[in-house]
Amino acid sequence: MIGYYERKIRYYETDKMGITHHSNYVRLMEEARTDYLEENGCSYAEMEKQGMISPVISFHVNYKLPTTFNDIIIIRTALVFYDGVKSKYEYVITDKESGKLIVTGYSEHCCVNQNGRPVIMKRAFPEFNEKFIKLLESQSIIGQ
């Protein structure tokens, strides 16, 4: 299942050159992933309430084209790997008007309890485990 998140670039997200600062794309992807999970019954607030934490263990961003103030972007998000402990999300950001590819990226996460110890979701959080399995995409969305 692929998530679609629409967002307008805000003035404060741009730098002195008038383009979106590169660090903001990680934030935009975080927003899109949070929305994607929430839309599919896996809100971070609920996961944390039940004692599950999903820290980022790596983030990769590949910049293609810049965006500027007031551009509207679409961020496609998909869970492309999940083994019950680790997960990987891919992101594809395009310009809404032109459809041009702006950024691709991925983030990797693990599942830990509130003490920071890795847990197997099937045992510790079976409800979320089932939801993650349903979200899992069988192929990469980068390059589509």
Short mmCIF file of C-alpha atoms in Angstrom, two decimals:
data_model
loop_
_atom_site.label_atom_id
_atom_site.label_comp_id
_atom_site.label_asym_id
_atom_site.label_seq_id
_atom_site.Cartn_x
_atom_site.Cartn_y
_atom_site.Cartn_z
CA MET A 1 0.00 0.00 0.00
CA ILE A 2 1.36 3.40 -0.97
CA GLY A 3 0.63 6.60 0.93
CA TYR A 4 0.17 9.99 -0.75
CA TYR A 5 0.93 13.16 1.19
CA GLU A 6 0.51 16.63 -0.30
CA ARG A 7 2.41 19.56 1.14
CA LYS A 8 3.19 23.18 0.23
CA ILE A 9 6.76 24.39 0.75
CA ARG A 10 6.81 27.16 3.32
CA TYR A 11 8.94 30.29 3.18
CA TYR A 12 10.91 29.43 6.34
CA GLU A 13 11.96 26.12 4.75
CA THR A 14 13.96 27.94 2.08
CA ASP A 15 17.53 29.17 2.34
CA LYS A 16 19.34 32.33 1.23
CA MET A 17 19.31 31.05 -2.38
CA GLY A 18 15.50 30.74 -2.27
CA ILE A 19 15.43 26.94 -2.49
CA THR A 20 14.26 24.44 0.07
CA HIS A 21 17.12 23.69 2.44
CA HIS A 22 18.28 20.10 2.02
CA SER A 23 17.68 19.22 5.69
CA ASN A 24 13.97 19.91 5.35
CA TYR A 25 13.42 16.93 3.03
CA VAL A 26 14.08 14.56 5.94
CA ARG A 27 11.41 16.42 7.94
CA LEU A 28 9.00 16.25 5.01
CA MET A 29 9.54 12.50 4.70
CA GLU A 30 9.01 12.13 8.45
CA GLU A 31 5.70 14.00 8.11
CA ALA A 32 4.66 11.78 5.22
CA ARG A 33 5.58 8.56 7.06
CA THR A 34 3.71 9.66 10.19
CA ASP A 35 0.64 10.48 8.08
CA TYR A 36 0.95 7.18 6.17
CA LEU A 37 1.05 5.14 9.36
CA GLU A 38 -1.75 7.11 11.00
CA GLU A 39 -3.97 6.69 7.94
CA ASN A 40 -3.43 2.95 8.23
CA GLY A 41 -4.18 2.54 11.93
CA CYS A 42 -0.59 2.67 13.18
CA SER A 43 -0.25 6.10 14.76
CA TYR A 44 3.00 6.74 16.58
CA ALA A 45 1.02 8.13 19.51
CA GLU A 46 -0.87 4.84 19.91
CA MET A 47 2.26 2.72 19.41
CA GLU A 48 4.13 4.70 22.06
CA LYS A 49 1.13 4.56 24.39
CA GLN A 50 1.34 0.75 24.17
CA GLY A 51 5.11 0.80 24.82
CA MET A 52 6.51 0.47 21.29
CA ILE A 53 9.14 2.85 19.94
CA SER A 54 10.47 2.82 16.38
CA PRO A 55 13.74 4.79 16.20
CA VAL A 56 15.44 5.65 12.92
CA ILE A 57 18.63 3.64 12.38
CA SER A 58 19.49 5.13 8.97
CA PHE A 59 18.25 7.74 6.52
CA HIS A 60 19.29 8.18 2.88
CA VAL A 61 18.26 11.04 0.60
CA ASN A 62 19.00 11.43 -3.12
CA TYR A 63 18.38 14.98 -4.37
CA LYS A 64 17.29 15.41 -8.01
CA LEU A 65 15.72 18.88 -8.38
CA PRO A 66 15.16 21.82 -6.00
CA THR A 67 11.87 23.18 -4.75
CA THR A 68 11.05 26.75 -3.81
CA PHE A 69 8.56 28.66 -1.67
CA ASN A 70 4.91 27.80 -2.45
CA ASP A 71 5.72 24.75 -4.58
CA ILE A 72 3.28 21.94 -3.90
CA ILE A 73 4.81 18.51 -3.61
CA ILE A 74 3.48 14.98 -3.40
CA ILE A 75 5.31 12.50 -1.20
CA ARG A 76 4.63 8.84 -1.90
CA THR A 77 5.55 6.60 1.01
CA ALA A 78 5.68 2.82 1.22
CA LEU A 79 6.78 0.20 3.70
CA VAL A 80 9.03 -1.98 1.51
CA PHE A 81 10.70 -4.21 4.11
CA TYR A 82 9.46 -5.57 7.40
CA ASP A 83 10.74 -8.62 9.27
CA GLY A 84 9.04 -8.17 12.64
CA VAL A 85 11.93 -6.20 14.16
CA LYS A 86 13.26 -3.92 11.41
CA SER A 87 11.42 -1.94 8.75
CA LYS A 88 12.31 0.15 5.72
CA TYR A 89 10.23 2.94 4.19
CA GLU A 90 10.82 4.46 0.78
CA TYR A 91 9.87 7.97 -0.27
CA VAL A 92 9.41 9.55 -3.69
CA ILE A 93 8.83 13.30 -3.81
CA THR A 94 7.47 14.87 -6.99
CA ASP A 95 6.25 18.30 -7.98
CA LYS A 96 2.45 18.26 -8.05
CA GLU A 97 2.10 20.51 -11.09
CA SER A 98 4.83 19.14 -13.37
CA GLY A 99 5.19 15.61 -11.98
CA LYS A 100 8.98 16.03 -12.03
CA LEU A 101 11.01 13.90 -9.64
CA ILE A 102 12.50 15.99 -6.84
CA VAL A 103 13.85 13.57 -4.22
CA THR A 104 14.00 9.87 -3.47
CA GLY A 105 14.99 8.36 -0.17
CA TYR A 106 14.52 5.71 2.42
CA SER A 107 14.64 5.31 6.17
CA GLU A 108 15.30 2.20 8.23
CA HIS A 109 13.83 1.65 11.68
CA CYS A 110 13.83 -0.95 14.41
CA CYS A 111 11.25 -1.84 17.01
CA VAL A 112 12.22 -1.42 20.66
CA ASN A 113 10.40 -1.30 23.96
CA GLN A 114 10.47 1.68 26.32
CA ASN A 115 13.74 0.39 27.78
CA GLY A 116 15.37 0.54 24.36
CA ARG A 117 15.55 -3.24 23.99
CA PRO A 118 14.73 -4.76 20.58
CA VAL A 119 11.44 -6.64 20.49
CA ILE A 120 9.75 -9.02 18.09
CA MET A 121 6.52 -7.32 17.10
CA LYS A 122 4.65 -10.58 16.50
CA ARG A 123 4.98 -11.38 20.21
CA ALA A 124 5.10 -7.96 21.82
CA PHE A 125 2.67 -6.04 19.59
CA PRO A 126 0.65 -8.53 17.52
CA GLU A 127 -1.99 -5.98 16.46
CA PHE A 128 0.62 -3.64 14.97
CA ASN A 129 2.49 -6.59 13.47
CA GLU A 130 -0.62 -7.54 11.46
CA LYS A 131 -1.11 -3.95 10.29
CA PHE A 132 2.52 -3.69 9.17
CA ILE A 133 2.22 -6.95 7.22
CA LYS A 134 -0.84 -5.54 5.41
CA LEU A 135 1.06 -2.34 4.53
CA LEU A 136 4.09 -4.14 3.13
CA GLU A 137 4.77 -3.38 -0.54
CA SER A 138 6.25 -6.27 -2.48
CA GLN A 139 8.50 -4.00 -4.53
CA SER A 140 10.41 -0.76 -4.38
CA ILE A 141 8.60 2.49 -5.28
CA ILE A 142 11.83 4.30 -6.10
CA GLY A 143 12.17 4.49 -9.86
CA GLN A 144 8.46 4.07 -10.57
#
